[in-house]
Amino acid sequence: MQFNIMSAVRLHEHLAVLAPFLVLCACVFGFYRVEAASDTMSSLDSSFCHGGLEVIYPGLDIDKCLIIPKDRKLREMISTVWKAPQIYFSAAHKGSALKKGQMQGETLTDYHPPTPPQKSGFHRYQFMLFEQLPDTPVSLTKREKSARGKWDLEAFIERFNLGAPVATLQFLTQNYKD
């Protein structure tokens, strides 16, 4: 299994009175040769998504687990043209910036678009929103900043006591030339 972090953002949003911060992690899990039909997703992949997270690119609104279709050049657009998506969280406090897709906070690492290697099959790109404990700053280690391919999500979650994600979303895509 290969793991890369695409971006991590510390969000200054109020989800609940006791948890004033949220952490959004966008990452890729590369499972080479994942078999996926063009319009169907496995039940395991489909069950990953929960909590009302929505990811919007200029020509693609993702509000449930899906496979990026090859038609309309969506795979090419998501990999080479579109910048970081807007993130919406429908369960955020009424009127909050995250509910409106306006993230505020500290970016720990920049967004990098999905770019699976040619002939490597489908790759999973996941967005996870975590509740951050009050007065617990989140940061990346030197190794996490320099070695994207060796970023350890489980260690990050444990180090900052983040627990289970509040909301998750994923899509599968493969290289647009395949």
mmCIF file of C-alpha atoms in Angstrom:
data_model
loop_
_atom_site.group_PDB
_atom_site.id
_atom_site.type_symbol
_atom_site.label_atom_id
_atom_site.label_comp_id
_atom_site.label_asym_id
_atom_site.label_seq_id
_atom_site.Cartn_x
_atom_site.Cartn_y
_atom_site.Cartn_z
ATOM 1 C CA MET A 1 0.000 0.000 0.000
ATOM 2 C CA GLN A 2 1.233 3.477 -0.837
ATOM 3 C CA PHE A 3 0.147 6.530 1.116
ATOM 4 C CA ASN A 4 0.639 10.164 0.204
ATOM 5 C CA ILE A 5 -0.732 13.253 1.814
ATOM 6 C CA MET A 6 -2.222 15.752 -0.614
ATOM 7 C CA SER A 7 -3.030 18.399 1.943
ATOM 8 C CA ALA A 8 -3.773 18.885 5.574
ATOM 9 C CA VAL A 9 -5.525 21.976 6.815
ATOM 10 C CA ARG A 10 -6.211 22.997 10.385
ATOM 11 C CA LEU A 11 -9.637 24.570 10.298
ATOM 12 C CA HIS A 12 -10.766 27.149 12.830
ATOM 13 C CA GLU A 13 -14.418 26.168 12.921
ATOM 14 C CA HIS A 14 -16.832 25.374 15.713
ATOM 15 C CA LEU A 15 -18.365 21.906 15.348
ATOM 16 C CA ALA A 16 -19.327 21.647 18.984
ATOM 17 C CA VAL A 17 -18.800 23.747 22.076
ATOM 18 C CA LEU A 18 -16.060 21.426 23.355
ATOM 19 C CA ALA A 19 -14.227 21.036 20.055
ATOM 20 C CA PRO A 20 -13.319 24.386 18.500
ATOM 21 C CA PHE A 21 -11.003 23.060 15.766
ATOM 22 C CA LEU A 22 -11.281 20.647 12.878
ATOM 23 C CA VAL A 23 -8.496 19.088 10.870
ATOM 24 C CA LEU A 24 -9.047 18.182 7.228
ATOM 25 C CA CYS A 25 -6.738 15.567 5.749
ATOM 26 C CA ALA A 26 -6.854 14.858 2.054
ATOM 27 C CA CYS A 27 -4.827 11.853 1.070
ATOM 28 C CA VAL A 28 -4.355 9.159 -1.492
ATOM 29 C CA PHE A 29 -4.189 5.466 -0.955
ATOM 30 C CA GLY A 30 -2.705 3.786 -3.976
ATOM 31 C CA PHE A 31 -3.747 0.199 -4.333
ATOM 32 C CA TYR A 32 -2.294 -0.970 -7.589
ATOM 33 C CA ARG A 33 -4.611 -2.877 -9.861
ATOM 34 C CA VAL A 34 -7.780 -2.132 -7.922
ATOM 35 C CA GLU A 35 -10.511 -3.583 -10.075
ATOM 36 C CA ALA A 36 -13.414 -1.215 -10.598
ATOM 37 C CA ALA A 37 -15.985 -1.160 -13.331
ATOM 38 C CA SER A 38 -16.478 2.248 -14.913
ATOM 39 C CA ASP A 39 -19.761 2.869 -13.125
ATOM 40 C CA THR A 40 -19.731 0.622 -10.056
ATOM 41 C CA MET A 41 -17.840 0.735 -6.797
ATOM 42 C CA SER A 42 -17.281 -2.060 -4.305
ATOM 43 C CA SER A 43 -19.439 -2.048 -1.183
ATOM 44 C CA LEU A 44 -16.287 -1.526 0.923
ATOM 45 C CA ASP A 45 -15.382 1.597 -1.058
ATOM 46 C CA SER A 46 -18.977 2.859 -1.026
ATOM 47 C CA SER A 47 -19.256 2.434 2.753
ATOM 48 C CA PHE A 48 -16.239 4.685 3.395
ATOM 49 C CA CYS A 49 -18.171 7.922 2.798
ATOM 50 C CA HIS A 50 -20.197 9.443 5.628
ATOM 51 C CA GLY A 51 -20.915 12.675 7.456
ATOM 52 C CA GLY A 52 -21.928 15.166 4.762
ATOM 53 C CA LEU A 53 -18.542 16.186 3.364
ATOM 54 C CA GLU A 54 -18.662 17.634 -0.169
ATOM 55 C CA VAL A 55 -15.706 18.287 -2.493
ATOM 56 C CA ILE A 56 -16.316 20.582 -5.454
ATOM 57 C CA TYR A 57 -14.017 21.042 -8.427
ATOM 58 C CA PRO A 58 -14.982 23.513 -11.199
ATOM 59 C CA GLY A 59 -16.734 20.830 -13.255
ATOM 60 C CA LEU A 60 -17.336 18.076 -10.719
ATOM 61 C CA ASP A 61 -19.342 17.983 -7.477
ATOM 62 C CA ILE A 62 -18.459 14.995 -5.272
ATOM 63 C CA ASP A 63 -20.880 14.392 -2.402
ATOM 64 C CA LYS A 64 -20.685 10.588 -2.242
ATOM 65 C CA CYS A 65 -18.109 7.904 -2.962
ATOM 66 C CA LEU A 66 -17.629 7.549 -6.703
ATOM 67 C CA ILE A 67 -15.376 6.556 -9.562
ATOM 68 C CA ILE A 68 -14.309 9.504 -11.699
ATOM 69 C CA PRO A 69 -15.662 8.732 -15.182
ATOM 70 C CA LYS A 70 -13.346 8.885 -18.166
ATOM 71 C CA ASP A 71 -15.903 10.717 -20.319
ATOM 72 C CA ARG A 72 -15.923 14.531 -20.488
ATOM 73 C CA LYS A 73 -12.173 14.387 -19.762
ATOM 74 C CA LEU A 74 -12.894 14.559 -16.021
ATOM 75 C CA ARG A 75 -9.849 12.433 -15.123
ATOM 76 C CA GLU A 76 -7.598 14.712 -17.132
ATOM 77 C CA MET A 77 -9.172 17.874 -15.714
ATOM 78 C CA ILE A 78 -8.891 16.717 -12.090
ATOM 79 C CA SER A 79 -5.219 15.746 -12.620
ATOM 80 C CA THR A 80 -3.867 18.551 -14.783
ATOM 81 C CA VAL A 81 -6.182 21.576 -14.889
ATOM 82 C CA TRP A 82 -8.224 22.085 -11.733
ATOM 83 C CA LYS A 83 -6.669 23.492 -8.576
ATOM 84 C CA ALA A 84 -7.614 22.551 -5.010
ATOM 85 C CA PRO A 85 -11.339 21.881 -4.620
ATOM 86 C CA GLN A 86 -13.723 23.741 -2.351
ATOM 87 C CA ILE A 87 -14.690 21.720 0.711
ATOM 88 C CA TYR A 88 -18.176 21.928 2.239
ATOM 89 C CA PHE A 89 -19.325 20.331 5.471
ATOM 90 C CA SER A 90 -23.098 20.356 5.834
ATOM 91 C CA ALA A 91 -23.014 19.485 9.566
ATOM 92 C CA ALA A 92 -20.893 22.522 10.461
ATOM 93 C CA HIS A 93 -22.467 25.130 12.726
ATOM 94 C CA LYS A 94 -25.123 27.179 10.948
ATOM 95 C CA GLY A 95 -23.434 30.166 9.237
ATOM 96 C CA SER A 96 -19.887 28.851 9.636
ATOM 97 C CA ALA A 97 -17.374 29.349 6.858
ATOM 98 C CA LEU A 98 -16.869 25.591 6.324
ATOM 99 C CA LYS A 99 -20.606 25.124 5.762
ATOM 100 C CA LYS A 100 -20.256 27.717 2.967
ATOM 101 C CA GLY A 101 -17.104 26.113 1.514
ATOM 102 C CA GLN A 102 -14.791 28.827 2.830
ATOM 103 C CA MET A 103 -12.007 27.079 4.709
ATOM 104 C CA GLN A 104 -10.098 29.158 7.207
ATOM 105 C CA GLY A 105 -7.037 28.044 9.051
ATOM 106 C CA GLU A 106 -3.448 27.012 8.711
ATOM 107 C CA THR A 107 -2.366 24.951 5.700
ATOM 108 C CA LEU A 108 0.139 22.336 6.807
ATOM 109 C CA THR A 109 0.979 21.175 3.286
ATOM 110 C CA ASP A 110 -0.180 22.306 -0.127
ATOM 111 C CA TYR A 111 -2.743 20.469 -2.205
ATOM 112 C CA HIS A 112 -1.443 18.280 -5.010
ATOM 113 C CA PRO A 113 -3.866 16.936 -7.621
ATOM 114 C CA PRO A 114 -4.466 13.228 -8.150
ATOM 115 C CA THR A 115 -1.824 11.936 -10.558
ATOM 116 C CA PRO A 116 -1.804 8.137 -10.527
ATOM 117 C CA PRO A 117 0.960 6.612 -12.661
ATOM 118 C CA GLN A 118 0.022 5.153 -16.036
ATOM 119 C CA LYS A 119 -1.065 1.510 -16.068
ATOM 120 C CA SER A 120 -1.253 1.352 -12.267
ATOM 121 C CA GLY A 121 -5.019 0.903 -12.010
ATOM 122 C CA PHE A 122 -7.404 2.847 -9.844
ATOM 123 C CA HIS A 123 -6.217 4.831 -6.813
ATOM 124 C CA ARG A 124 -8.332 5.994 -3.879
ATOM 125 C CA TYR A 125 -8.284 9.706 -3.014
ATOM 126 C CA GLN A 126 -9.740 10.351 0.408
ATOM 127 C CA PHE A 127 -10.815 13.428 2.326
ATOM 128 C CA MET A 128 -11.177 13.066 6.100
ATOM 129 C CA LEU A 129 -12.403 15.675 8.558
ATOM 130 C CA PHE A 130 -11.294 15.264 12.182
ATOM 131 C CA GLU A 131 -12.337 17.059 15.340
ATOM 132 C CA GLN A 132 -9.313 18.674 16.979
ATOM 133 C CA LEU A 133 -8.952 18.904 20.750
ATOM 134 C CA PRO A 134 -8.943 22.469 22.130
ATOM 135 C CA ASP A 135 -5.496 24.006 22.645
ATOM 136 C CA THR A 136 -3.790 21.180 20.735
ATOM 137 C CA PRO A 137 -1.794 22.627 17.834
ATOM 138 C CA VAL A 138 -1.416 20.305 14.861
ATOM 139 C CA SER A 139 1.817 20.179 12.873
ATOM 140 C CA LEU A 140 3.804 17.912 10.598
ATOM 141 C CA THR A 141 7.172 16.408 11.436
ATOM 142 C CA LYS A 142 10.208 17.198 9.304
ATOM 143 C CA ARG A 143 9.897 13.794 7.657
ATOM 144 C CA GLU A 144 6.181 14.310 6.906
ATOM 145 C CA LYS A 145 6.968 17.661 5.287
ATOM 146 C CA SER A 146 9.776 16.280 3.133
ATOM 147 C CA ALA A 147 8.657 12.744 2.249
ATOM 148 C CA ARG A 148 5.079 12.762 1.046
ATOM 149 C CA GLY A 149 5.205 9.071 0.110
ATOM 150 C CA LYS A 150 6.086 8.066 3.662
ATOM 151 C CA TRP A 151 3.444 10.079 5.507
ATOM 152 C CA ASP A 152 1.769 7.936 8.177
ATOM 153 C CA LEU A 153 -1.897 8.864 8.716
ATOM 154 C CA GLU A 154 -2.343 6.524 11.696
ATOM 155 C CA ALA A 155 0.660 8.060 13.475
ATOM 156 C CA PHE A 156 -0.674 11.575 12.763
ATOM 157 C CA ILE A 157 -4.122 10.688 14.149
ATOM 158 C CA GLU A 158 -2.595 9.102 17.254
ATOM 159 C CA ARG A 159 -0.049 11.897 17.846
ATOM 160 C CA PHE A 160 -2.805 14.525 18.035
ATOM 161 C CA ASN A 161 -5.463 12.281 19.592
ATOM 162 C CA LEU A 162 -7.893 12.980 16.739
ATOM 163 C CA GLY A 163 -9.962 9.801 17.028
ATOM 164 C CA ALA A 164 -12.341 8.747 14.266
ATOM 165 C CA PRO A 165 -13.084 11.170 11.421
ATOM 166 C CA VAL A 166 -16.219 13.298 11.729
ATOM 167 C CA ALA A 167 -16.796 12.995 7.975
ATOM 168 C CA THR A 168 -15.108 11.179 5.090
ATOM 169 C CA LEU A 169 -15.341 11.189 1.316
ATOM 170 C CA GLN A 170 -13.409 9.395 -1.401
ATOM 171 C CA PHE A 171 -13.188 8.979 -5.130
ATOM 172 C CA LEU A 172 -11.346 6.499 -7.297
ATOM 173 C CA THR A 173 -9.544 7.487 -10.468
ATOM 174 C CA GLN A 174 -6.783 6.238 -12.690
ATOM 175 C CA ASN A 175 -4.344 7.919 -15.031
ATOM 176 C CA TYR A 176 -6.334 9.815 -17.654
ATOM 177 C CA LYS A 177 -4.245 8.295 -20.490
ATOM 178 C CA ASP A 178 -5.275 4.724 -19.518
#
